[in-house]
Amino acid sequence: MHPVLKRSLVLSLLASWPVLAAEGPVRVAVKAAHLIDGKTDRVLSPAVVLIEDGRIVQVGAALSVPAGAKVLDLGQATLLPGLIDVHVHLTGVPENSGYKGLGVSVPREALYGASNALKTLMAGFTSARNVAAGGYSDVALREAIDAGQLAGPRLLVSGPALGITGGHCDENLLPPKFHYREEGVADGPWEARAKAREVIKYGADLIKVCASGGVLSKGDQPGAPQLTAEELHAIVEEAHRAGRKVAAHAHGTQSIKEAIRAGVDSIEHASLIDEEGLSLAKAYGTFLVFDIYNDDFILQEGLKMGMLPESIAKEKAVGQLQRASFTRAVKAEARMAFGTDAGVYPHGDNAKQFALLVRYGMTPMQAIRSATLDAAELLGWKDKVGSIEPGKRADLIAVQGDPLTDIRVLEDVRFVMKDGAVVKDTLRPSGSGG
Ligand code: ARG
């Protein structure tokens, strides 16, 4: 294991001790030279965050630290809210792309998930949304993290993704003699409805659907519609009745519009969105999740990872168009949340997408907002995470340098606190949890 990860694990264990041992509330004061709160556009300098039992109680420039509080002085660092990635595949890794993935069991996928959850947390992502996993391995992962048995981001998970026979969310790598059908496959509105009920039954927090074809699937096209409007409506109605949101994989122009009209909560990829699609997204308040870092990794490393040559060809056709769509979406002031598709590229590299968001049109503050308060809103967790404000969970990160002048400092997160417990600290010379 990487030494920083190993030390971080030890820190996270240590950090939970005072919570168990102390009598009365556990108070922590985190000090740093600067603070970006995720909500306002100003930078607070200097900054103190007072935390009690894992929750933020006060934020200010010069607060008096209550007696008995443990003080963590992060010096010249900049504090930010814990980051959020709304599109990850924790149970997958790039090395298992294409045919290689067929030999991986569900229990093995769950173990990949444990290791990737830790990497994601250490990269500063204290919350994430897992959109598609086989055998409910992501449900198991969420339960283990929530129970405190594994270190990882707080998770919302979808379980298996719903889609049509032979579509992006079906497995098309095997010939018919294997009679394989992916567990989320559903054809027709009633079958789709039943499938939505089934994944909710087995623990899905949200429903992931494949509305269009994709890049990494065999034998389909990103621009081609898959689930019909009728099927999408049935799934969304069923999900919303159960209080679950719907995330729709949709690269194609037509599918994007059909999914928005059906009432999905987010469009994932959104590569070929047109002007009408953008207006619809704004009118319906649908979030757009552009995974624009993905293209770099797929084109450079895809073949080595086992991705099919046809997938590389599809990526060449769609990657730059997606980036142009992202630029148009920023100009149109569409709602956006930070989602990367980690798992296609290595977990822990999630923050590499920030530089692209800025290069293709967002201000650094907008890019940060998309991965904090805006992402929290899409998750339905706006009252809990996404900003440094009294009443919210104490999920904080710190970086060295100013992310507003150099967004890439977010690729090197030095301090991570989740729920008031320090899980990583490479800032202070003592290197200890406090
Ligand atoms: N999972 C997605 C798919 O297979 C990845 C798309 C990656 N490409 C991109 N330009 N974002 O369709």
Short mmCIF file of C-alpha atoms and ligand atoms in Angstrom, two decimals:
data_model
loop_
_atom_site.label_atom_id
_atom_site.label_comp_id
_atom_site.label_asym_id
_atom_site.label_seq_id
_atom_site.Cartn_x
_atom_site.Cartn_y
_atom_site.Cartn_z
CA MET A 1 0.00 0.00 0.00
CA HIS A 2 1.15 3.54 -0.72
CA PRO A 3 2.79 4.95 2.45
CA VAL A 4 0.46 7.95 2.57
CA LEU A 5 -2.57 5.67 2.34
CA LYS A 6 -1.18 3.42 5.03
CA ARG A 7 -0.51 6.34 7.35
CA SER A 8 -3.91 7.80 6.57
CA LEU A 9 -5.60 4.59 7.57
CA VAL A 10 -3.81 4.68 10.90
CA LEU A 11 -4.77 8.34 11.30
CA SER A 12 -8.40 7.61 10.63
CA LEU A 13 -8.39 4.94 13.29
CA LEU A 14 -6.64 7.24 15.75
CA ALA A 15 -8.94 10.10 14.93
CA SER A 16 -11.97 8.11 15.94
CA TRP A 17 -10.58 7.36 19.41
CA PRO A 18 -11.31 10.67 21.14
CA VAL A 19 -14.90 10.38 19.94
CA LEU A 20 -15.20 7.12 21.85
CA ALA A 21 -13.16 8.13 24.87
CA ALA A 22 -14.18 11.69 25.67
CA GLU A 23 -16.99 12.71 27.92
CA GLY A 24 -19.20 15.51 26.61
CA PRO A 25 -18.97 16.95 23.12
CA VAL A 26 -15.74 16.56 21.13
CA ARG A 27 -14.63 20.03 20.07
CA VAL A 28 -12.13 20.74 17.31
CA ALA A 29 -10.95 24.08 15.91
CA VAL A 30 -9.41 24.05 12.44
CA LYS A 31 -7.38 27.13 11.53
CA ALA A 32 -5.99 28.07 8.13
CA ALA A 33 -4.82 31.18 6.27
CA HIS A 34 -7.72 31.03 3.80
CA LEU A 35 -11.15 29.46 3.41
CA ILE A 36 -13.44 28.99 0.41
CA ASP A 37 -16.85 28.07 1.83
CA GLY A 38 -18.45 26.59 -1.32
CA LYS A 39 -21.39 28.96 -1.05
CA THR A 40 -20.20 32.55 -1.39
CA ASP A 41 -17.64 33.96 -3.80
CA ARG A 42 -15.45 35.52 -1.16
CA VAL A 43 -12.36 34.05 0.45
CA LEU A 44 -12.15 34.28 4.22
CA SER A 45 -8.62 35.10 5.44
CA PRO A 46 -7.68 33.99 8.03
CA ALA A 47 -10.25 31.38 8.97
CA VAL A 48 -11.33 29.33 11.95
CA VAL A 49 -13.87 26.51 11.78
CA LEU A 50 -15.31 25.28 15.06
CA ILE A 51 -16.55 21.71 15.07
CA GLU A 52 -18.54 19.82 17.66
CA ASP A 53 -19.22 16.10 17.44
CA GLY A 54 -18.50 16.00 13.72
CA ARG A 55 -20.66 18.99 12.86
CA ILE A 56 -19.65 22.56 11.99
CA VAL A 57 -20.87 25.01 14.64
CA GLN A 58 -19.16 28.29 13.69
CA VAL A 59 -17.04 29.77 10.92
CA GLY A 60 -15.20 33.08 11.20
CA ALA A 61 -12.01 35.07 10.81
CA ALA A 62 -11.17 35.40 14.49
CA LEU A 63 -13.21 33.12 16.69
CA SER A 64 -12.23 32.38 20.23
CA VAL A 65 -11.47 28.71 20.60
CA PRO A 66 -13.56 27.10 23.36
CA ALA A 67 -11.71 25.55 26.29
CA GLY A 68 -10.86 21.92 25.76
CA ALA A 69 -11.03 22.14 21.96
CA LYS A 70 -8.28 20.44 20.02
CA VAL A 71 -6.65 22.97 17.67
CA LEU A 72 -5.49 21.93 14.21
CA ASP A 73 -3.47 24.78 12.73
CA LEU A 74 -3.02 24.26 9.01
CA GLY A 75 -0.81 27.34 8.55
CA GLN A 76 -0.81 28.86 5.07
CA ALA A 77 -3.22 26.32 3.60
CA THR A 78 -6.62 26.99 1.99
CA LEU A 79 -9.62 25.17 3.42
CA LEU A 80 -12.50 24.04 1.21
CA PRO A 81 -15.57 21.86 1.65
CA GLY A 82 -14.98 18.15 1.06
CA LEU A 83 -15.26 17.51 -2.68
CA ILE A 84 -18.08 15.52 -4.31
CA ASP A 85 -17.93 13.38 -7.45
CA VAL A 86 -21.43 12.51 -8.67
CA HIS A 87 -20.35 9.92 -11.25
CA VAL A 88 -17.97 7.18 -10.14
CA HIS A 89 -17.67 3.43 -10.58
CA LEU A 90 -15.82 2.44 -7.42
CA THR A 91 -16.07 -1.29 -8.06
CA GLY A 92 -14.39 -0.99 -11.46
CA VAL A 93 -10.80 -0.29 -12.53
CA PRO A 94 -9.41 0.64 -15.95
CA GLU A 95 -7.20 -2.47 -16.05
CA ASN A 96 -10.33 -4.60 -16.32
CA SER A 97 -11.70 -2.88 -19.41
CA GLY A 98 -13.18 -4.90 -22.26
CA TYR A 99 -12.87 -8.70 -22.26
CA LYS A 100 -10.64 -8.68 -19.16
CA GLY A 101 -13.62 -7.61 -17.07
CA LEU A 102 -15.51 -10.81 -17.85
CA GLY A 103 -13.22 -12.75 -15.51
CA VAL A 104 -13.89 -10.60 -12.46
CA SER A 105 -16.34 -11.94 -9.86
CA VAL A 106 -18.77 -9.74 -7.94
CA PRO A 107 -16.96 -10.35 -4.58
CA ARG A 108 -13.71 -9.32 -6.27
CA GLU A 109 -15.42 -6.17 -7.56
CA ALA A 110 -16.52 -5.36 -4.02
CA LEU A 111 -12.90 -5.62 -2.85
CA TYR A 112 -11.77 -3.31 -5.64
CA GLY A 113 -14.46 -1.00 -4.30
CA ALA A 114 -12.94 -1.00 -0.81
CA SER A 115 -9.54 -0.02 -2.13
CA ASN A 116 -10.92 2.59 -4.55
CA ALA A 117 -13.15 4.16 -1.90
CA LEU A 118 -10.03 4.84 0.20
CA LYS A 119 -8.18 6.34 -2.78
CA THR A 120 -11.14 8.58 -3.56
CA LEU A 121 -11.38 9.81 0.02
CA MET A 122 -7.63 10.50 0.18
CA ALA A 123 -7.96 12.60 -2.98
CA GLY A 124 -10.33 14.86 -1.03
CA PHE A 125 -13.68 13.46 -2.17
CA THR A 126 -15.70 13.02 1.01
CA SER A 127 -18.96 12.24 -0.83
CA ALA A 128 -19.64 10.40 -4.07
CA ARG A 129 -22.43 8.88 -6.12
CA ASN A 130 -21.80 5.42 -7.56
CA VAL A 131 -23.74 4.99 -10.80
CA ALA A 132 -23.85 1.31 -11.82
CA ALA A 133 -22.28 -1.73 -10.21
CA GLY A 134 -22.79 -5.46 -10.64
CA GLY A 135 -24.36 -7.68 -7.99
CA TYR A 136 -25.16 -4.77 -5.66
CA SER A 137 -21.46 -4.59 -4.76
CA ASP A 138 -21.87 -0.82 -4.37
CA VAL A 139 -24.71 -1.31 -1.87
CA ALA A 140 -22.39 -3.50 0.22
CA LEU A 141 -19.67 -0.89 -0.06
CA ARG A 142 -21.96 1.90 1.11
CA GLU A 143 -23.11 -0.20 4.06
CA ALA A 144 -19.52 -1.02 5.12
CA ILE A 145 -18.49 2.64 4.92
CA ASP A 146 -21.57 3.82 6.82
CA ALA A 147 -20.90 1.18 9.49
CA GLY A 148 -17.36 2.54 9.95
CA GLN A 149 -15.74 -0.71 8.76
CA LEU A 150 -14.12 0.85 5.69
CA ALA A 151 -12.70 4.30 5.00
CA GLY A 152 -14.38 5.97 2.04
CA PRO A 153 -16.61 8.80 0.88
CA ARG A 154 -20.22 8.90 2.10
CA LEU A 155 -22.02 7.23 -0.77
CA LEU A 156 -25.23 7.17 -2.72
CA VAL A 157 -25.39 4.08 -4.94
CA SER A 158 -27.53 2.81 -7.80
CA GLY A 159 -26.86 -0.92 -7.92
CA PRO A 160 -27.24 -2.34 -11.47
CA ALA A 161 -28.02 0.16 -14.23
CA LEU A 162 -31.29 -0.22 -16.16
CA GLY A 163 -31.20 -0.46 -19.94
CA ILE A 164 -32.38 -2.31 -23.04
CA THR A 165 -31.32 -5.72 -24.35
CA GLY A 166 -28.06 -5.25 -26.20
CA GLY A 167 -27.69 -1.66 -25.05
CA HIS A 168 -24.91 0.21 -23.25
CA CYS A 169 -25.93 -1.33 -19.92
CA ASP A 170 -26.14 -4.88 -21.25
CA GLU A 171 -23.01 -6.97 -21.69
CA ASN A 172 -22.46 -7.58 -25.40
CA LEU A 173 -19.02 -9.17 -25.30
CA LEU A 174 -20.22 -12.78 -25.29
CA PRO A 175 -21.72 -14.80 -28.17
CA PRO A 176 -25.30 -16.11 -27.83
CA LYS A 177 -24.29 -19.59 -26.64
CA PHE A 178 -23.59 -18.05 -23.21
CA HIS A 179 -27.18 -16.73 -22.93
CA TYR A 180 -26.03 -13.75 -20.91
CA ARG A 181 -28.32 -10.92 -19.94
CA GLU A 182 -27.14 -8.15 -17.62
CA GLU A 183 -29.14 -7.94 -14.39
CA GLY A 184 -30.52 -4.44 -15.08
CA VAL A 185 -31.90 -5.22 -18.54
CA ALA A 186 -35.57 -4.38 -19.03
CA ASP A 187 -37.61 -4.06 -22.21
CA GLY A 188 -40.97 -2.35 -22.22
CA PRO A 189 -42.43 0.09 -19.69
CA TRP A 190 -43.77 -2.52 -17.29
CA GLU A 191 -40.59 -4.53 -17.23
CA ALA A 192 -38.65 -1.29 -16.70
CA ARG A 193 -40.98 -0.34 -13.86
CA ALA A 194 -40.55 -3.75 -12.25
CA LYS A 195 -36.78 -3.46 -12.57
CA ALA A 196 -36.84 -0.04 -10.89
CA ARG A 197 -38.83 -1.59 -8.02
CA GLU A 198 -36.35 -4.44 -7.83
CA VAL A 199 -33.20 -2.31 -7.52
CA ILE A 200 -34.92 -0.16 -4.90
CA LYS A 201 -35.85 -3.34 -3.04
CA TYR A 202 -32.20 -4.39 -2.91
CA GLY A 203 -30.84 -1.08 -1.68
CA ALA A 204 -30.47 1.44 -4.52
CA ASP A 205 -30.48 5.08 -3.38
CA LEU A 206 -31.01 6.23 -6.96
CA ILE A 207 -31.73 4.70 -10.35
CA LYS A 208 -29.19 4.78 -13.17
CA VAL A 209 -30.57 4.33 -16.68
CA CYS A 210 -28.89 3.99 -20.05
CA ALA A 211 -30.90 6.23 -22.34
CA SER A 212 -28.45 6.14 -25.25
CA GLY A 213 -25.60 4.03 -26.56
CA GLY A 214 -22.09 4.51 -25.30
CA VAL A 215 -18.39 4.57 -25.97
CA LEU A 216 -17.17 1.56 -24.00
CA SER A 217 -20.00 -0.80 -24.93
CA LYS A 218 -19.79 -3.15 -27.91
CA GLY A 219 -21.98 -2.80 -30.98
CA ASP A 220 -23.86 0.42 -30.26
CA GLN A 221 -23.43 4.12 -30.94
CA PRO A 222 -23.30 6.99 -28.40
CA GLY A 223 -25.72 9.02 -30.53
CA ALA A 224 -28.33 6.26 -30.83
CA PRO A 225 -31.36 6.28 -28.51
CA GLN A 226 -31.94 3.12 -26.42
CA LEU A 227 -34.61 3.20 -23.68
CA THR A 228 -37.75 4.68 -25.26
CA ALA A 229 -39.48 7.80 -23.95
CA GLU A 230 -42.25 5.54 -22.63
CA GLU A 231 -39.76 3.34 -20.75
CA LEU A 232 -37.98 6.38 -19.33
CA HIS A 233 -41.26 7.85 -18.10
CA ALA A 234 -42.17 4.58 -16.37
CA ILE A 235 -38.82 4.37 -14.58
CA VAL A 236 -38.80 8.01 -13.51
CA GLU A 237 -42.35 7.81 -12.20
CA GLU A 238 -41.55 4.69 -10.22
CA ALA A 239 -38.29 6.14 -8.86
CA HIS A 240 -39.82 9.44 -7.83
CA ARG A 241 -42.75 7.71 -6.12
CA ALA A 242 -40.15 5.97 -3.98
CA GLY A 243 -38.22 9.20 -3.36
CA ARG A 244 -35.29 8.16 -5.57
CA LYS A 245 -33.59 10.32 -8.18
CA VAL A 246 -32.75 9.14 -11.69
CA ALA A 247 -29.39 9.60 -13.41
CA ALA A 248 -29.51 9.05 -17.19
CA HIS A 249 -26.50 8.06 -19.24
CA ALA A 250 -27.18 9.97 -22.46
CA HIS A 251 -24.66 11.04 -25.09
CA GLY A 252 -27.18 11.33 -27.92
CA THR A 253 -29.12 14.47 -28.84
CA GLN A 254 -32.52 12.76 -28.98
CA SER A 255 -32.04 10.67 -25.82
CA ILE A 256 -30.94 13.69 -23.83
CA LYS A 257 -34.19 15.47 -24.67
CA GLU A 258 -36.37 12.42 -24.10
CA ALA A 259 -34.74 11.80 -20.73
CA ILE A 260 -35.17 15.42 -19.64
CA ARG A 261 -38.83 15.41 -20.72
CA ALA A 262 -39.32 12.17 -18.81
CA GLY A 263 -38.15 14.01 -15.69
CA VAL A 264 -34.72 12.51 -14.94
CA ASP A 265 -32.68 14.44 -12.40
CA SER A 266 -29.35 14.41 -14.24
CA ILE A 267 -27.97 13.78 -17.70
CA GLU A 268 -24.64 11.98 -17.57
CA HIS A 269 -22.10 12.72 -20.37
CA ALA A 270 -24.52 14.99 -22.33
CA SER A 271 -21.98 14.89 -25.19
CA LEU A 272 -24.22 15.74 -28.14
CA ILE A 273 -26.67 18.10 -26.43
CA ASP A 274 -28.12 20.72 -28.80
CA GLU A 275 -29.57 24.18 -28.10
CA GLU A 276 -33.06 22.79 -27.55
CA GLY A 277 -31.63 20.24 -25.11
CA LEU A 278 -29.88 23.01 -23.19
CA SER A 279 -33.10 25.06 -22.96
CA LEU A 280 -35.00 21.99 -21.81
CA ALA A 281 -32.38 21.22 -19.15
CA LYS A 282 -32.71 24.78 -17.87
CA ALA A 283 -36.50 24.71 -17.94
CA TYR A 284 -36.70 21.39 -16.09
CA GLY A 285 -33.79 22.19 -13.73
CA THR A 286 -31.99 19.04 -14.89
CA PHE A 287 -28.33 18.78 -13.91
CA LEU A 288 -25.75 18.11 -16.62
CA VAL A 289 -22.74 15.99 -15.68
CA PHE A 290 -19.93 16.31 -18.23
CA ASP A 291 -17.07 13.82 -17.68
CA ILE A 292 -14.66 15.75 -19.89
CA TYR A 293 -11.38 14.44 -18.44
CA ASN A 294 -12.24 10.89 -19.57
CA ASP A 295 -11.33 11.56 -23.22
CA ASP A 296 -7.63 12.14 -22.42
CA PHE A 297 -7.27 8.86 -20.56
CA ILE A 298 -9.26 6.74 -23.03
CA LEU A 299 -7.28 7.97 -26.04
CA GLN A 300 -3.89 7.63 -24.33
CA GLU A 301 -4.33 4.43 -22.33
CA GLY A 302 -7.55 2.78 -23.52
CA LEU A 303 -6.13 0.11 -25.81
CA LYS A 304 -3.53 -0.93 -23.21
CA MET A 305 -6.34 -1.28 -20.65
CA GLY A 306 -8.27 -3.65 -22.92
CA MET A 307 -10.81 -1.21 -24.36
CA LEU A 308 -12.01 -2.31 -27.80
CA PRO A 309 -10.66 -0.58 -30.92
CA GLU A 310 -14.26 0.34 -31.80
CA SER A 311 -14.51 2.16 -28.45
CA ILE A 312 -11.41 4.20 -29.21
CA ALA A 313 -12.95 5.12 -32.57
CA LYS A 314 -16.19 6.17 -30.86
CA GLU A 315 -14.22 8.24 -28.34
CA LYS A 316 -12.43 10.03 -31.18
CA ALA A 317 -15.81 10.90 -32.66
CA VAL A 318 -17.42 12.12 -29.45
CA GLY A 319 -14.72 13.47 -27.07
CA GLN A 320 -14.11 16.92 -28.54
CA LEU A 321 -17.80 17.41 -29.32
CA GLN A 322 -18.53 16.78 -25.64
CA ARG A 323 -16.04 19.47 -24.64
CA ALA A 324 -17.64 21.95 -27.06
CA SER A 325 -21.06 21.07 -25.60
CA PHE A 326 -19.69 21.72 -22.13
CA THR A 327 -18.52 25.19 -23.20
CA ARG A 328 -21.98 25.94 -24.60
CA ALA A 329 -23.60 24.68 -21.39
CA VAL A 330 -21.42 26.98 -19.28
CA LYS A 331 -22.41 29.95 -21.49
CA ALA A 332 -26.08 28.97 -21.23
CA GLU A 333 -25.71 28.85 -17.41
CA ALA A 334 -27.11 25.31 -17.25
CA ARG A 335 -27.04 23.56 -13.88
CA MET A 336 -23.98 21.36 -13.65
CA ALA A 337 -22.46 18.95 -11.17
CA PHE A 338 -18.93 17.53 -11.10
CA GLY A 339 -18.86 13.91 -12.26
CA THR A 340 -15.88 12.14 -13.75
CA ASP A 341 -16.64 8.45 -14.53
CA ALA A 342 -13.69 7.37 -12.34
CA GLY A 343 -13.18 3.66 -12.84
CA VAL A 344 -12.82 4.23 -16.57
CA TYR A 345 -9.62 6.11 -15.53
CA PRO A 346 -7.76 5.47 -12.22
CA HIS A 347 -9.56 6.27 -8.95
CA GLY A 348 -7.92 9.06 -6.99
CA ASP A 349 -7.27 11.10 -10.15
CA ASN A 350 -10.78 12.62 -9.96
CA ALA A 351 -9.46 16.16 -9.42
CA LYS A 352 -7.64 16.14 -12.76
CA GLN A 353 -10.97 17.15 -14.30
CA PHE A 354 -10.90 20.58 -12.62
CA ALA A 355 -8.22 21.93 -14.97
CA LEU A 356 -10.34 20.89 -17.97
CA LEU A 357 -13.46 22.53 -16.56
CA VAL A 358 -11.51 25.77 -16.33
CA ARG A 359 -9.85 25.36 -19.73
CA TYR A 360 -13.25 24.83 -21.37
CA GLY A 361 -15.06 27.75 -19.79
CA MET A 362 -15.76 27.67 -16.06
CA THR A 363 -14.16 30.09 -13.63
CA PRO A 364 -12.20 28.31 -10.89
CA MET A 365 -14.95 29.28 -8.43
CA GLN A 366 -17.63 27.77 -10.70
CA ALA A 367 -15.59 24.59 -11.02
CA ILE A 368 -15.27 24.35 -7.23
CA ARG A 369 -18.97 25.09 -6.77
CA SER A 370 -19.86 22.29 -9.21
CA ALA A 371 -17.97 19.83 -6.99
CA THR A 372 -19.32 21.15 -3.69
CA LEU A 373 -22.68 22.86 -3.15
CA ASP A 374 -24.09 22.17 -6.63
CA ALA A 375 -23.14 18.49 -6.44
CA ALA A 376 -24.66 18.32 -2.94
CA GLU A 377 -27.88 19.68 -4.36
CA LEU A 378 -28.04 16.98 -7.04
CA LEU A 379 -27.43 14.35 -4.36
CA GLY A 380 -30.26 15.77 -2.24
CA TRP A 381 -27.72 16.43 0.52
CA LYS A 382 -27.64 20.23 0.42
CA ASP A 383 -28.57 20.49 4.10
CA LYS A 384 -25.78 18.09 5.08
CA VAL A 385 -22.65 18.65 2.95
CA GLY A 386 -21.23 20.83 0.13
CA SER A 387 -20.32 23.98 2.04
CA ILE A 388 -18.53 25.08 5.19
CA GLU A 389 -21.49 26.36 7.18
CA PRO A 390 -22.84 25.91 10.68
CA GLY A 391 -25.07 22.84 10.93
CA LYS A 392 -23.32 20.84 8.20
CA ARG A 393 -21.15 17.76 8.60
CA ALA A 394 -17.50 18.63 9.15
CA ASP A 395 -16.22 17.43 5.78
CA LEU A 396 -13.21 19.63 5.01
CA ILE A 397 -10.14 19.51 2.82
CA ALA A 398 -7.07 21.73 2.61
CA VAL A 399 -4.62 22.47 -0.17
CA GLN A 400 -1.38 24.39 -0.33
CA GLY A 401 -1.68 27.45 -2.59
CA ASP A 402 -4.62 29.28 -4.11
CA PRO A 403 -7.05 27.18 -6.19
CA LEU A 404 -8.56 30.38 -7.61
CA THR A 405 -5.30 31.24 -9.37
CA ASP A 406 -4.13 27.66 -9.98
CA ILE A 407 -6.99 25.15 -9.97
CA ARG A 408 -4.50 22.29 -10.21
CA VAL A 409 -3.59 22.60 -6.53
CA LEU A 410 -6.79 20.57 -6.02
CA GLU A 411 -4.92 17.60 -7.52
CA ASP A 412 -2.76 17.59 -4.39
CA VAL A 413 -5.12 17.58 -1.40
CA ARG A 414 -3.02 17.63 1.79
CA PHE A 415 -5.63 17.38 4.52
CA VAL A 416 -8.94 15.53 4.62
CA MET A 417 -11.50 15.54 7.42
CA LYS A 418 -14.73 13.57 7.17
CA ASP A 419 -17.41 13.94 9.81
CA GLY A 420 -14.94 15.75 12.05
CA ALA A 421 -12.33 12.96 11.95
CA VAL A 422 -8.96 13.62 10.31
CA VAL A 423 -8.31 10.93 7.71
CA LYS A 424 -5.30 12.52 6.02
CA ASP A 425 -2.83 15.18 7.08
CA THR A 426 0.39 15.74 5.18
CA LEU A 427 0.41 19.47 5.93
CA ARG A 428 1.63 19.80 9.47
CA PRO A 429 5.24 18.86 10.21
CA SER A 430 4.23 16.53 13.01
CA GLY A 431 2.15 14.70 10.41
CA SER A 432 -0.11 13.51 13.16
CA GLY A 433 -3.85 13.68 13.51
CA GLY A 434 -3.52 16.34 16.14
N1 ARG B 1 -18.86 5.36 -19.74
C1 ARG B 1 -18.92 6.22 -20.88
C2 ARG B 1 -19.33 5.47 -22.11
O1 ARG B 1 -18.86 4.37 -22.28
C3 ARG B 1 -17.61 6.85 -21.09
C4 ARG B 1 -17.60 7.98 -22.04
C5 ARG B 1 -16.25 8.59 -22.05
N2 ARG B 1 -16.04 9.58 -23.04
C6 ARG B 1 -16.25 10.84 -22.85
N3 ARG B 1 -15.90 11.67 -23.80
N4 ARG B 1 -16.76 11.31 -21.77
O2 ARG B 1 -20.08 5.94 -22.89
#
